[in-house]
Amino acid sequence: MKAAISPITISKEQIPEDENVIVIKHLFKKFGSNAVLKDFNLKVKKGKNTVVLGKSGSGKSVLIKCIIGLLKPDNGSITVFGEDIPELDEEGLDKVRTKIGFLFQGNALYDSMTIRENLEFPLRRHWFDLSEPAIDKMVHEALENVGLAKTLDMMPSELSGGMLKRVALARTIILKPEIILYDEPTTGLDPVTSKEIENLILALQKKYQTTTIIISHDMTCVKNISDVVVLLLNGQCYIEGSYEELEKSTDEQIKQFFE
């Protein structure tokens, strides 16, 4: 059995409501000669839904992969709960990741595993020494949170696209993370299912008081779930504000997203 890794010792109560739980300064990331992020700066406050808006290929997914440590930036700093992500070793990253949930655009479920096994996977993979009853309780609670308690022993191939997205969301929240990163949560879904996912994101944010970053170019989703909208343009944080503030802008660079 793997030795348990102690979770990072920081609780929601220790973080003031107005504190920045994520701070990104002068972030640069390029692939070959293609500079994707160029001096990107952002502060994310506790408990807020921050949507990063941008065109396809603008670097939105690269940004959140840098935040969670899946990609290492070429320069700049990313601090999460005061920890400098690019400077952490694997053990340090594992500790921080116990507080971060990541909903992949393609769901990233294992086709050969049941829904139960997919949700158990993060619990067995790294850090907690949990009893079987505790694991079972956490799996049931996560599925109940997304309205899919009856899918426990089904296979992913038996579920619709919207149900798969909800299962992926259940796996994301199973550890009750303080931060959740959503990569295009409504892409490929019909309008009714998209609305269901938006409502789930809002309900779970309210229930667990999570801080969220949502990557999206779905303007309906952006309008419905954002507290703050950040426009990622030419590799930089071009502007940030409420949806209503940006929608009223006369700046042509901003208007193109709201037309």
XYZ file of C-alpha atoms in Angstrom:
259
model
C 0.000 0.000 0.000
C 1.247 3.495 -0.844
C 2.189 5.738 2.001
C -0.433 8.410 2.514
C 0.476 11.932 1.462
C -0.721 14.506 3.954
C -3.106 16.969 2.339
C -2.043 20.590 2.296
C -2.875 22.096 5.673
C -5.109 24.956 4.698
C -8.831 25.160 5.324
C -11.570 27.339 3.866
C -11.887 29.058 7.217
C -8.255 30.178 7.015
C -8.782 31.996 3.731
C -10.427 35.436 4.016
C -13.310 36.001 1.610
C -11.429 38.666 -0.334
C -8.140 36.788 -0.556
C -6.663 35.832 -3.896
C -6.317 32.043 -3.863
C -4.693 32.017 -7.318
C -2.190 34.656 -8.408
C -0.575 34.552 -11.854
C 2.213 36.994 -12.677
C 4.043 37.580 -15.971
C 3.236 34.124 -17.329
C 4.907 33.105 -20.587
C 4.419 29.830 -22.456
C 5.375 28.959 -25.997
C 5.527 25.838 -28.127
C 8.399 26.118 -30.554
C 8.091 29.571 -32.115
C 4.401 29.875 -31.183
C 4.053 32.103 -28.128
C 0.693 31.216 -26.556
C 0.842 33.134 -23.273
C 2.747 36.424 -23.269
C 2.967 38.244 -19.949
C -0.403 36.967 -18.705
C -1.471 38.264 -15.275
C -4.517 37.330 -13.200
C -5.744 37.246 -9.600
C -8.624 34.936 -8.665
C -10.544 35.645 -5.480
C -11.925 33.004 -3.161
C -15.450 31.833 -3.905
C -15.756 33.517 -7.301
C -16.624 31.995 -10.674
C -14.014 33.398 -13.031
C -14.568 32.677 -16.720
C -11.615 32.922 -19.102
C -13.015 33.843 -22.498
C -11.124 33.630 -25.753
C -11.102 32.314 -29.282
C -10.255 28.698 -30.056
C -6.497 28.247 -29.873
C -5.979 31.392 -27.815
C -4.308 29.535 -24.934
C -7.200 29.025 -22.510
C -6.578 25.313 -21.971
C -2.828 25.906 -21.798
C -3.468 28.385 -19.004
C -5.367 25.981 -16.741
C -2.909 23.178 -17.462
C -0.170 25.499 -16.225
C -2.222 26.299 -13.108
C -2.543 22.628 -12.183
C 1.060 21.819 -13.091
C 0.386 19.666 -16.169
C 2.431 22.140 -18.200
C 5.411 24.138 -16.977
C 5.566 27.774 -18.086
C 8.687 29.225 -19.646
C 8.616 32.155 -17.266
C 6.489 33.771 -14.613
C 4.856 32.575 -11.399
C 1.619 30.807 -10.511
C 0.769 30.679 -6.833
C -2.098 28.603 -5.455
C -2.701 28.968 -1.713
C 0.694 30.685 -1.672
C 2.494 27.713 -3.267
C 4.504 28.483 -6.422
C 3.269 25.729 -8.738
C 6.139 25.719 -11.296
C 8.678 25.377 -8.483
C 7.059 22.381 -6.765
C 8.326 18.832 -7.047
C 5.900 15.949 -7.694
C 5.128 15.439 -4.017
C 4.430 19.140 -3.581
C 2.176 19.146 -6.638
C 0.273 16.130 -5.296
C -0.394 17.975 -2.052
C -1.754 21.047 -3.809
C -3.786 18.949 -6.234
C -5.716 17.430 -3.349
C -7.363 20.853 -3.136
C -7.980 21.256 -6.888
C -10.535 19.538 -9.099
C -10.139 19.473 -12.880
C -13.005 18.752 -15.273
C -11.438 17.788 -18.597
C -13.114 18.878 -21.820
C -13.338 15.265 -23.018
C -14.385 13.973 -19.554
C -11.349 11.592 -19.375
C -13.357 8.658 -18.020
C -11.939 5.141 -18.320
C -14.061 3.145 -20.782
C -13.054 -0.187 -19.251
C -14.139 0.806 -15.740
C -17.633 1.036 -14.278
C -18.884 4.404 -13.062
C -18.152 3.268 -9.514
C -14.551 2.362 -10.437
C -14.054 5.668 -12.264
C -15.039 7.581 -9.142
C -13.002 5.340 -6.854
C -9.878 5.850 -8.953
C -8.735 9.215 -7.472
C -9.457 7.921 -3.964
C -7.298 4.830 -4.396
C -4.569 6.379 -6.516
C -2.843 8.686 -4.222
C -3.147 9.938 -0.780
C -5.817 8.850 1.648
C -5.819 5.615 3.566
C -9.594 5.214 3.363
C -11.746 2.318 4.488
C -14.012 0.625 1.966
C -17.168 1.990 3.659
C -15.708 5.521 3.498
C -14.906 5.148 -0.204
C -18.372 3.777 -0.878
C -19.981 6.694 0.951
C -17.934 9.280 -0.974
C -18.795 7.671 -4.328
C -22.510 7.590 -3.524
C -22.506 11.203 -2.317
C -20.701 12.435 -5.429
C -23.153 10.684 -7.761
C -26.137 11.912 -5.772
C -24.807 15.465 -6.118
C -25.119 15.185 -9.903
C -28.353 13.197 -9.912
C -26.895 9.909 -11.151
C -27.025 7.585 -8.144
C -28.519 4.767 -10.227
C -25.596 4.642 -12.679
C -23.181 3.229 -10.097
C -22.496 -0.109 -11.802
C -23.038 0.965 -15.407
C -20.292 1.397 -18.005
C -19.526 4.750 -19.640
C -20.657 3.374 -23.005
C -24.180 2.999 -21.580
C -24.538 6.701 -20.778
C -25.431 9.735 -22.885
C -23.021 12.617 -23.449
C -24.705 14.739 -20.800
C -24.628 11.904 -18.284
C -20.936 11.320 -18.966
C -20.259 14.994 -18.300
C -22.102 14.727 -14.982
C -20.149 11.601 -14.018
C -16.922 13.446 -14.820
C -18.151 16.304 -12.640
C -18.922 13.867 -9.826
C -15.361 12.540 -10.009
C -14.053 16.129 -9.996
C -15.885 16.994 -6.770
C -15.448 13.688 -4.937
C -12.555 15.054 -2.864
C -14.469 18.297 -2.170
C -11.804 20.509 -3.731
C -11.515 24.169 -2.819
C -10.725 25.090 -6.431
C -12.295 23.604 -9.553
C -10.973 24.169 -13.074
C -13.472 23.564 -15.870
C -12.209 23.143 -19.426
C -15.092 23.940 -21.839
C -17.755 22.248 -19.665
C -20.606 22.686 -22.192
C -18.779 21.981 -25.458
C -20.611 19.441 -27.622
C -23.764 19.451 -25.494
C -27.243 20.432 -26.628
C -28.771 23.616 -25.121
C -30.925 21.761 -22.571
C -28.030 19.625 -21.323
C -25.728 22.654 -21.314
C -28.173 24.447 -19.027
C -28.240 21.418 -16.710
C -24.442 21.456 -16.462
C -24.425 25.213 -15.827
C -26.964 24.773 -13.016
C -24.885 21.952 -11.515
C -21.745 24.082 -11.562
C -23.580 26.887 -9.759
C -25.232 24.527 -7.253
C -21.974 22.782 -6.377
C -20.141 26.098 -6.096
C -22.773 27.286 -3.622
C -22.804 24.006 -1.673
C -19.033 23.680 -1.276
C -18.035 27.368 -1.593
C -15.496 26.526 -4.271
C -13.392 28.941 -6.255
C -13.736 28.173 -9.950
C -12.050 28.985 -13.218
C -14.123 28.130 -16.257
C -12.591 28.068 -19.718
C -15.253 28.719 -22.333
C -16.230 30.352 -25.590
C -19.913 29.457 -25.066
C -21.363 32.924 -24.444
C -24.582 31.600 -22.919
C -22.530 29.654 -20.390
C -20.314 32.681 -19.761
C -23.334 34.884 -19.073
C -25.070 32.391 -16.809
C -22.243 31.333 -14.505
C -19.632 34.093 -14.394
C -18.909 36.489 -11.556
C -15.844 37.764 -13.388
C -15.011 37.493 -17.097
C -11.387 37.589 -18.232
C -10.667 38.109 -21.925
C -7.560 36.248 -23.051
C -6.391 38.009 -26.195
C -2.992 37.819 -27.905
C -1.647 35.838 -24.968
C -2.546 38.448 -22.361
C -5.317 39.338 -19.958
C -6.806 42.033 -22.179
C -9.546 43.035 -19.757
C -11.546 41.681 -16.846
C -14.923 42.653 -15.444
C -18.499 41.465 -15.128
C -20.332 40.061 -18.149
C -22.543 43.147 -18.189
C -19.560 45.508 -18.138
C -17.840 43.769 -21.032
C -21.080 43.444 -22.999
C -21.503 47.242 -22.937
C -17.951 47.926 -24.122
C -17.425 49.837 -27.364
C -13.944 48.335 -27.791
C -13.994 46.354 -31.055
C -11.683 43.710 -29.594
C -14.274 43.043 -26.884
C -17.438 43.571 -28.944
C -16.577 40.711 -31.312
C -17.349 38.209 -28.548
C -20.765 39.671 -27.759
C -22.191 40.163 -31.231
